[in-house]
Coordinates of C-alpha atoms in Angstrom, one line a residue:
D1 CA 84.8 98.1 85.6
Y2 CA 81.9 98.0 88.1
Y3 CA 79.2 98.9 85.6
Q4 CA 80.7 96.8 82.8
N5 CA 80.7 99.9 80.5
N6 CA 84.5 100.1 79.9
K7 CA 84.8 103.0 82.4
T8 CA 87.6 103.0 85.0
Q9 CA 86.9 102.9 88.8
Y10 CA 89.4 103.0 91.6
L11 CA 89.3 100.4 94.5
F12 CA 91.4 101.1 97.6
T13 CA 91.3 100.9 101.4
T14 CA 92.0 103.2 104.3
D15 CA 92.6 101.9 107.8
Q16 CA 88.9 101.7 108.4
Q17 CA 87.0 101.2 105.1
V18 CA 87.2 99.9 101.5
H19 CA 86.3 102.5 98.9
L20 CA 85.3 102.4 95.2
L21 CA 85.4 105.7 93.3
D22 CA 84.4 106.5 89.8
Y23 CA 86.4 108.4 87.2
Y24 CA 85.3 111.7 88.7
G25 CA 86.2 110.8 92.3
H26 CA 82.6 110.0 93.4
E27 CA 81.9 107.0 95.6
I28 CA 80.1 104.2 93.8
I29 CA 76.7 103.3 95.2
R30 CA 76.9 100.9 98.2
Y31 CA 80.4 102.1 99.0
P32 CA 82.3 102.6 101.3
H33 CA 82.1 99.5 103.5
P34 CA 83.8 98.9 106.8
L35 CA 86.8 96.6 106.8
P36 CA 86.4 93.2 108.5
Q37 CA 89.2 94.1 111.0
P38 CA 89.6 97.9 111.0
G39 CA 93.0 99.2 111.8
H40 CA 94.8 96.0 110.9
P41 CA 97.1 95.6 107.8
L42 CA 95.0 94.4 104.8
H43 CA 96.0 93.0 101.4
L44 CA 93.6 93.9 98.6
R45 CA 93.4 92.3 95.2
V46 CA 90.9 92.3 92.4
V47 CA 90.0 89.0 90.7
D48 CA 87.9 88.5 87.5
Y49 CA 87.8 84.7 87.3
N50 CA 84.8 84.5 85.1
R51 CA 86.1 87.4 82.9
N52 CA 82.7 88.9 83.2
K53 CA 83.7 91.9 85.3
N54 CA 81.8 90.6 88.4
Y55 CA 84.8 90.9 90.7
P56 CA 85.3 89.5 94.2
Q57 CA 87.9 91.2 96.3
G58 CA 89.6 90.7 99.6
N59 CA 92.0 89.5 102.2
I60 CA 90.7 85.9 102.1
Y61 CA 87.4 87.6 102.7
L62 CA 86.2 87.0 99.2
K63 CA 83.3 89.3 98.3
D64 CA 81.6 90.2 95.0
K65 CA 81.4 93.7 93.7
H66 CA 78.3 94.4 95.8
Y67 CA 80.4 93.5 98.9
Q68 CA 78.5 90.3 99.5
S69 CA 80.5 87.5 101.0
L70 CA 81.1 84.4 98.8
P71 CA 80.3 81.0 100.3
T72 CA 83.2 79.4 102.3
W73 CA 85.2 82.6 102.1
N74 CA 83.8 84.6 105.0
P75 CA 86.6 84.4 105.9
K76 CA 89.0 81.7 105.0
A77 CA 90.6 81.5 108.5
L78 CA 94.4 80.8 108.6
K79 CA 96.7 80.9 111.6
H80 CA 99.6 82.8 110.1
S81 CA 99.9 86.0 108.1
F82 CA 100.6 86.3 104.4
A83 CA 104.0 87.0 102.8
E84 CA 102.1 88.8 100.1
A85 CA 98.5 89.3 98.9
P86 CA 97.0 86.0 97.7
V87 CA 97.1 85.5 94.0
H88 CA 94.5 84.1 91.5
I89 CA 95.5 82.4 88.3
R90 CA 93.6 80.2 85.8
V91 CA 95.3 77.2 84.2
Q92 CA 93.5 74.6 82.0
K93 CA 90.1 76.2 82.9
K94 CA 90.8 75.7 86.6
D95 CA 90.9 78.6 89.1
Y96 CA 93.8 78.6 91.6
F97 CA 93.9 80.9 94.6
L98 CA 97.5 80.8 95.9
A99 CA 98.6 82.1 99.3
L100 CA 102.1 82.0 100.7
Q101 CA 102.3 82.4 104.5
T102 CA 105.1 83.8 106.5
N103 CA 105.6 80.4 108.3
G104 CA 106.5 78.9 104.9
T105 CA 103.1 77.3 104.1
L106 CA 101.9 77.5 100.5
Q107 CA 98.2 77.2 100.1
A108 CA 96.2 76.5 96.9
W109 CA 92.4 76.5 96.8
N110 CA 89.8 76.2 94.1
R111 CA 86.9 78.6 93.7
K112 CA 84.9 76.8 96.5
G113 CA 87.7 77.3 98.9
Q114 CA 88.8 73.6 98.9
S115 CA 92.5 72.7 98.9
Y116 CA 93.9 71.2 95.8
S117 CA 95.5 67.8 96.0
G118 CA 99.2 68.2 97.1
F119 CA 98.4 71.4 99.1
P120 CA 99.1 72.9 101.5
V121 CA 102.9 72.5 101.1
V122 CA 104.8 73.0 104.3
L123 CA 108.3 74.3 103.7
K124 CA 109.2 74.6 107.4
E125 CA 111.2 77.9 106.9
P126 CA 110.1 81.5 107.4
V127 CA 109.2 83.5 104.3
Q128 CA 108.8 87.2 103.8
N129 CA 109.2 87.2 100.0
P130 CA 106.4 87.2 97.5
L131 CA 105.5 84.1 95.6
W132 CA 106.7 84.4 92.0
I133 CA 104.7 82.6 89.3
R134 CA 105.5 81.7 85.7
K135 CA 102.2 80.6 84.3
G136 CA 102.4 77.8 81.8
K137 CA 99.8 76.1 79.6
T138 CA 99.4 73.2 82.0
T139 CA 99.6 72.5 85.7
D140 CA 102.9 70.7 85.2
D141 CA 104.8 73.5 83.4
T142 CA 103.5 76.3 85.6
V143 CA 106.3 77.3 88.0
L144 CA 105.9 78.6 91.5
M145 CA 109.1 80.0 93.0
V146 CA 109.5 80.5 96.7
L147 CA 112.6 82.1 98.3
T148 CA 112.9 81.7 102.1
D149 CA 114.5 84.4 104.3
K150 CA 117.6 82.3 104.6
G151 CA 118.1 81.7 100.9
K152 CA 116.5 78.4 100.1
Y153 CA 115.4 78.5 96.5
I154 CA 112.4 76.3 95.8
H155 CA 110.5 75.5 92.6
L156 CA 107.1 73.8 92.7
N157 CA 104.3 73.1 90.2
L158 CA 100.5 73.3 90.6
A159 CA 100.4 69.7 91.8
G160 CA 102.4 70.7 94.9
H161 CA 105.5 68.8 93.8
I162 CA 108.8 70.3 94.7
Q163 CA 110.9 70.2 91.5
E164 CA 114.0 72.0 92.8
S165 CA 115.3 73.0 96.2
T166 CA 118.7 74.8 96.3
Q167 CA 120.5 76.7 99.1
L168 CA 121.9 79.9 97.7
G169 CA 125.5 80.4 98.8
C170 CA 127.3 80.1 102.1
L171 CA 125.3 81.7 104.9
E172 CA 126.2 84.1 107.7
D173 CA 123.9 84.5 110.6
T174 CA 122.9 87.9 109.5
S175 CA 122.4 87.1 105.8
R176 CA 118.9 87.7 104.4
F177 CA 117.5 87.0 100.9
M178 CA 114.9 89.0 99.0
V179 CA 113.1 88.7 95.7
C180 CA 112.7 91.8 93.7
S181 CA 110.3 91.5 90.7
S182 CA 110.7 93.8 87.7
Q183 CA 108.1 96.4 86.9
T184 CA 106.3 93.9 84.5
G185 CA 106.5 91.0 87.0
H186 CA 108.0 88.7 84.2
T187 CA 111.5 88.7 85.6
Y188 CA 113.2 89.1 89.0
V189 CA 116.5 89.4 90.7
I190 CA 117.5 88.0 94.1
L191 CA 119.2 90.1 96.8
R192 CA 121.5 88.7 99.4
K193 CA 121.7 91.3 102.1
D194 CA 124.7 91.2 104.5
M195 CA 125.8 93.7 107.1
D196 CA 128.3 95.4 104.8
K197 CA 127.2 94.5 101.2
T198 CA 124.4 93.5 98.9
T199 CA 124.8 90.8 96.3
V200 CA 122.5 90.9 93.2
I201 CA 121.7 87.4 91.7
D202 CA 119.9 86.7 88.5
M203 CA 117.1 84.2 87.8
D204 CA 119.7 81.5 86.9
K205 CA 121.2 82.0 90.3
N206 CA 124.4 83.7 88.9
V207 CA 125.9 86.6 90.8
L208 CA 125.5 89.8 88.6
F209 CA 127.4 92.2 90.9
V210 CA 128.1 93.2 94.5
L211 CA 127.2 96.6 96.0
P212 CA 129.7 97.6 98.7
H213 CA 126.9 98.6 101.1
P214 CA 123.6 97.2 102.4
A215 CA 120.5 98.1 100.3
Q216 CA 117.6 99.0 102.5
R217 CA 115.3 99.0 99.5
L218 CA 115.7 98.1 95.8
Q219 CA 113.5 98.6 92.8
Y220 CA 114.3 96.6 89.7
Y221 CA 113.4 97.8 86.2
D222 CA 113.9 95.4 83.2
F223 CA 113.4 96.8 79.7
G224 CA 115.4 94.1 77.9
N225 CA 118.5 94.3 75.8
N226 CA 120.9 95.1 78.7
N227 CA 118.6 97.9 79.7
Q228 CA 118.1 96.9 83.3
F229 CA 118.2 99.5 86.1
Y230 CA 118.5 99.1 89.9
V231 CA 117.2 101.9 92.1
V232 CA 118.7 101.5 95.6
S233 CA 117.2 103.6 98.4
N234 CA 118.9 104.6 101.7
T235 CA 115.7 105.2 103.6
A236 CA 117.4 106.6 106.7
Q237 CA 119.2 109.3 104.7
K238 CA 116.4 109.6 102.1
L239 CA 118.9 109.1 99.2
V240 CA 118.5 107.2 96.0
Y241 CA 121.3 105.6 93.9
I242 CA 120.8 104.4 90.4
Y243 CA 122.8 101.5 88.9
D244 CA 122.9 100.0 85.4
Y245 CA 122.9 96.3 84.4
T246 CA 126.6 96.0 85.2
G247 CA 126.2 97.4 88.7
T248 CA 127.8 100.7 87.6
L249 CA 126.6 103.8 89.5
L250 CA 125.1 106.2 87.0
D251 CA 125.8 109.3 88.9
D252 CA 128.4 110.0 91.7
L253 CA 125.9 112.1 93.6
P254 CA 122.7 110.4 94.9
W255 CA 119.2 111.8 94.4
H256 CA 117.2 113.1 97.3
N257 CA 113.9 111.2 97.6
E258 CA 111.7 110.0 100.5
H259 CA 109.7 107.3 99.0
G260 CA 109.7 104.8 96.1
V261 CA 110.3 106.0 92.6
S262 CA 108.8 105.4 89.1
L263 CA 111.3 104.9 86.3
L264 CA 110.6 105.2 82.5
F265 CA 113.1 104.3 79.7
S266 CA 113.1 105.3 76.1
E267 CA 115.2 102.9 74.0
V268 CA 115.0 105.3 71.0
D269 CA 116.3 108.3 73.0
K270 CA 118.4 106.2 75.3
K271 CA 117.1 108.2 78.2
I272 CA 115.7 107.4 81.6
Q273 CA 113.1 109.5 83.5
I274 CA 112.7 109.0 87.2
Y275 CA 109.8 110.5 89.2
G276 CA 110.0 110.7 93.0
S277 CA 108.8 112.9 95.9
S278 CA 110.3 114.7 98.9
N279 CA 108.7 117.1 101.3
H280 CA 105.4 116.8 99.4
V281 CA 107.1 117.9 96.1
L282 CA 107.1 115.8 93.0
S283 CA 110.5 115.7 91.3
K284 CA 111.7 114.5 87.9
Y285 CA 115.2 113.3 87.1
E286 CA 116.5 112.7 83.5
R287 CA 119.6 111.1 82.3
Y288 CA 120.9 109.8 78.9
I289 CA 122.3 106.3 78.9
L290 CA 125.3 105.5 76.7
T291 CA 126.0 102.0 75.5
P292 CA 129.5 100.5 76.2
C293 CA 130.4 101.2 72.5
E294 CA 129.2 104.8 72.7
S295 CA 131.0 105.3 76.0
S296 CA 134.3 104.2 74.4
I297 CA 133.9 106.6 71.5
A298 CA 133.1 109.4 74.0
E299 CA 136.2 108.7 76.0
E300 CA 138.3 108.8 72.8
L301 CA 136.9 112.1 71.8
L302 CA 137.7 113.5 75.2

């Protein structure tokens, strides 16, 4: 809300510039702006830490909505790349800018760009997974979860104290672990990817089910009440498979799709709707979902 008038604007980047468009697709005054490093991968995130709609934005280049650099953030120079876009949270009236780097270093800065006590935390293992955050009322009950590429599961708090460090399962040299957040970001599952299978693990570190093939990409949708869906993509063959919360394949034939999908679920109608695209064509797939009880009745009727 650039003009603070409850109207929507759209902030995005190309490989050369950052753009801000109004609702009608017109460029906002003073935009576009050249990127600090044109042609390089860039994370972009909007932060409203004063809740006054005077947003900074950036890739540890923090800028206000007029694209003016904020002091000490021009840029915040780090030697290693980010596992995901840096995150801002506010706990007990304190601002925390959190950044997880691919070398396993977790950073936490205040608004002035100063490191908080206890940070950085050096985990000494490579990380490609995003930082998962369960925000609490205090710094002690706010949970930061890091999953390393080799499956070390680490819980920390905002004081930088490691509260849990667990290795997930017996490792093979080719095993890799991934965090897949749900569409809301409130829950997640963990994938253990091996050469011939994919193991899906819940937040309590229990195995949910095993897929008899490697998952190149997985999207996790959690609608509660055993209404969880897993969209597994074979990017090489451009095929999508949909599984329910038990790991049961919903259709024998996969759905042709080139990119990620969007999934909607109606608990009233017990129906999922999936939107995807292939060859520049938007596709819609619908399917009714039967509960285990309803499935048993249907089988008896047949």
